[in-house]
Amino acid sequence: MKGLRYIENVASLTLDKDRCVGCSTCVTVCPHRVFQLQESKAVMVDKNGCMECGACAVNCPVDAIRVDPGVGCASLIINRWLKGKNLPSGSCC
Amino acid sequence: MAGTKSGREEKDFSEGSVIELAEVQTAAAPQEVCCGGAPPPKTNPLERPGYTLKPFVRAFIKDSRSDVALVKTELDFSDHIGALLARLGINRDEYRIAPGLYGVGYPGQGSPVIVTANYKLTFDFVRRELAGLDCWILVLDTCGINVWCAAGKRTFSTEEIVYRIKETGLSERVNHRRVIVPQLGASGIAAHEVRKRCGFRVVYGPVKAVALKAFLENDMQATEKMRTVTFTFGERFELIPVEFYLFGRKVWWIFPLLFIISGFSPDIFSPLQGWQRGILVSSAALWGGVCGMLIVPLLLPWIPGRAFSLKGALLAMATTPAFVLVADLQVLETTALVLVFTSISSHLAMNFTGSTPYTSPSGVEKEMKRALPLQGLALAAGIVMWLAAPFVNI
């Protein structure tokens, strides 16, 4: 996203290239265009653009992508700190 | 003219289905009018006992299966008012429509199926963009929440789409096995699972409903631009009223409290001093709110720093000279108020992370671990200085 970048080098996103079958679904669903298909394999071209929404991991048919998904929302995280970790990962806005 | 013209027109439609057009009949003009003039038009023929006819419905497909409401593609006054209220946060939780299958134009066996959420604002965007097309709209029950937030809350989910496809008998309405799901719903839906469980292939559509028509006309291929999320000035602006409304409802009681604590003086308590100083500290708190919830979101790309808490603090501190000039106070009081509005602005700007489409939870957590203690400390120091100021002369 032009002009709007968040804190770098924190995203929990990982890609297991050996598992990847090159279906390109991750390339399609990522709203920040983190993935590209190169030589029939997905590669992360902008890992710092990741907002950890989890769309790629949920849609990967071979479980090659891992990310700790959630909503980047301060009040949600405060609530979770106060009430313990058992709140669902996404219930913010 | 006597009201003999039939409001119903039966039309052969999509393999024997029948459509009823919602033309309103006029009552037969009476020979003599007894009271109050001629009667108003008859009840809309689409009305049914026990149901409310939604103003956006223009007709129904009727056959042996369940009815399908065909909806208008232009928004009317009530839609705009509803949207405005939802934006302000007033009727937001109740701004929803019944989940199920709808249509625009004259959808048939080969028409595309667009999947969306049952937040009415979302539904209105979608139907408006489908003007001139024949499409099915499959509305999932997301509890009245937009697609992206609902995907995050897992109400826009694999379970729900599979259930809704079966429940509406979609496979009997269309001869293809394809549903178009908004790209931002992808975090709630596993396309391969949907196919396994009900035979329908999920095609991810564009991020925005505005691009739906171009997407459909382009053989369901999205451009990079259609696939990329944006966060423009206008998009940020739309989020602000609801933030103010929801937050204001939570914290309004702070303001009377500020007036009370401002009154403590060497004479135990002075209502006059409470009033005078209360206005000052309330203005500072309010200014912190305006900085963090309005100015930072609007000027987001242009304020230095990556962390929102830093942006909020920097912006608030930058306004200090103006504040000093306007308020004209002692050093201790000025310092107290600057600390108050800087910490509030920093915290509220940090809260805005929840409304953006690009902040990762890992990033927010990292930012908060550093910022929260500083914000708390600054606010506490500010309040203590404010309380102490009437007792000392600095």
GROMACS .gro file of N, CA and C in nm, chain A residues 32-63:
model
   96
   32HIS      N    1  -0.258  -0.745   0.025
   32HIS     CA    2  -0.139  -0.660   0.019
   32HIS      C    3  -0.035  -0.712  -0.078
   33ARG      N    4  -0.072  -0.806  -0.161
   33ARG     CA    5   0.012  -0.856  -0.270
   33ARG      C    6   0.149  -0.902  -0.219
   34VAL      N    7   0.146  -0.979  -0.111
   34VAL     CA    8   0.270  -1.028  -0.051
   34VAL      C    9   0.333  -1.139  -0.135
   35PHE      N   10   0.250  -1.215  -0.206
   35PHE     CA   11   0.301  -1.331  -0.280
   35PHE      C   12   0.306  -1.305  -0.430
   36GLN      N   13   0.400  -1.378  -0.493
   36GLN     CA   14   0.402  -1.384  -0.639
   36GLN      C   15   0.433  -1.528  -0.677
   37LEU      N   16   0.391  -1.566  -0.796
   37LEU     CA   17   0.423  -1.700  -0.845
   37LEU      C   18   0.548  -1.688  -0.932
   38GLN      N   19   0.654  -1.758  -0.890
   38GLN     CA   20   0.777  -1.759  -0.970
   38GLN      C   21   0.819  -1.901  -0.993
   39GLU      N   22   0.833  -1.939  -1.117
   39GLU     CA   23   0.867  -2.078  -1.157
   39GLU      C   24   0.773  -2.177  -1.089
   40SER      N   25   0.644  -2.151  -1.100
   40SER     CA   26   0.540  -2.240  -1.047
   40SER      C   27   0.546  -2.261  -0.896
   41LYS      N   28   0.607  -2.169  -0.826
   41LYS     CA   29   0.606  -2.175  -0.679
   41LYS      C   30   0.573  -2.036  -0.625
   42ALA      N   31   0.505  -2.035  -0.512
   42ALA     CA   32   0.477  -1.906  -0.449
   42ALA      C   33   0.603  -1.855  -0.379
   43VAL      N   34   0.629  -1.727  -0.389
   43VAL     CA   35   0.737  -1.666  -0.312
   43VAL      C   36   0.683  -1.540  -0.244
   44MET      N   37   0.741  -1.509  -0.128
   44MET     CA   38   0.700  -1.387  -0.057
   44MET      C   39   0.784  -1.272  -0.111
   45VAL      N   40   0.720  -1.179  -0.176
   45VAL     CA   41   0.795  -1.067  -0.233
   45VAL      C   42   0.786  -0.942  -0.144
   46ASP      N   43   0.693  -0.943  -0.049
   46ASP     CA   44   0.682  -0.827   0.039
   46ASP      C   45   0.628  -0.872   0.175
   47LYS      N   46   0.711  -0.946   0.247
   47LYS     CA   47   0.666  -1.002   0.374
   47LYS      C   48   0.625  -0.893   0.472
   48ASN      N   49   0.693  -0.778   0.466
   48ASN     CA   50   0.660  -0.669   0.559
   48ASN      C   51   0.526  -0.603   0.528
   49GLY      N   52   0.469  -0.633   0.413
   49GLY     CA   53   0.337  -0.581   0.382
   49GLY      C   54   0.227  -0.663   0.449
   50CYS      N   55   0.263  -0.776   0.507
   50CYS     CA   56   0.164  -0.870   0.564
   50CYS      C   57   0.094  -0.810   0.685
   51MET      N   58  -0.040  -0.820   0.687
   51MET     CA   59  -0.116  -0.774   0.803
   51MET      C   60  -0.173  -0.891   0.882
   52GLU      N   61  -0.129  -1.011   0.848
   52GLU     CA   62  -0.166  -1.132   0.922
   52GLU      C   63  -0.318  -1.156   0.925
   53CYS      N   64  -0.384  -1.132   0.813
   53CYS     CA   65  -0.529  -1.156   0.809
   53CYS      C   66  -0.558  -1.305   0.800
   54GLY      N   67  -0.462  -1.381   0.749
   54GLY     CA   68  -0.477  -1.526   0.747
   54GLY      C   69  -0.541  -1.582   0.621
   55ALA      N   70  -0.577  -1.496   0.526
   55ALA     CA   71  -0.647  -1.543   0.405
   55ALA      C   72  -0.564  -1.646   0.328
   56CYS      N   73  -0.434  -1.622   0.317
   56CYS     CA   74  -0.348  -1.713   0.240
   56CYS      C   75  -0.341  -1.850   0.307
   57ALA      N   76  -0.320  -1.850   0.438
   57ALA     CA   77  -0.304  -1.977   0.510
   57ALA      C   78  -0.434  -2.057   0.507
   58VAL      N   79  -0.547  -1.988   0.527
   58VAL     CA   80  -0.676  -2.056   0.528
   58VAL      C   81  -0.705  -2.118   0.392
   59ASN      N   82  -0.661  -2.052   0.286
   59ASN     CA   83  -0.693  -2.098   0.151
   59ASN      C   84  -0.585  -2.186   0.088
   60CYS      N   85  -0.477  -2.212   0.161
   60CYS     CA   86  -0.371  -2.296   0.104
   60CYS      C   87  -0.415  -2.443   0.114
   61PRO      N   88  -0.431  -2.511   0.001
   61PRO     CA   89  -0.484  -2.647   0.005
   61PRO      C   90  -0.384  -2.749   0.059
   62VAL      N   91  -0.255  -2.713   0.063
   62VAL     CA   92  -0.154  -2.810   0.110
   62VAL      C   93  -0.087  -2.765   0.239
   63ASP      N   94  -0.145  -2.664   0.305
   63ASP     CA   95  -0.096  -2.625   0.437
   63ASP      C   96   0.050  -2.579   0.434
   0.00000   0.00000   0.00000
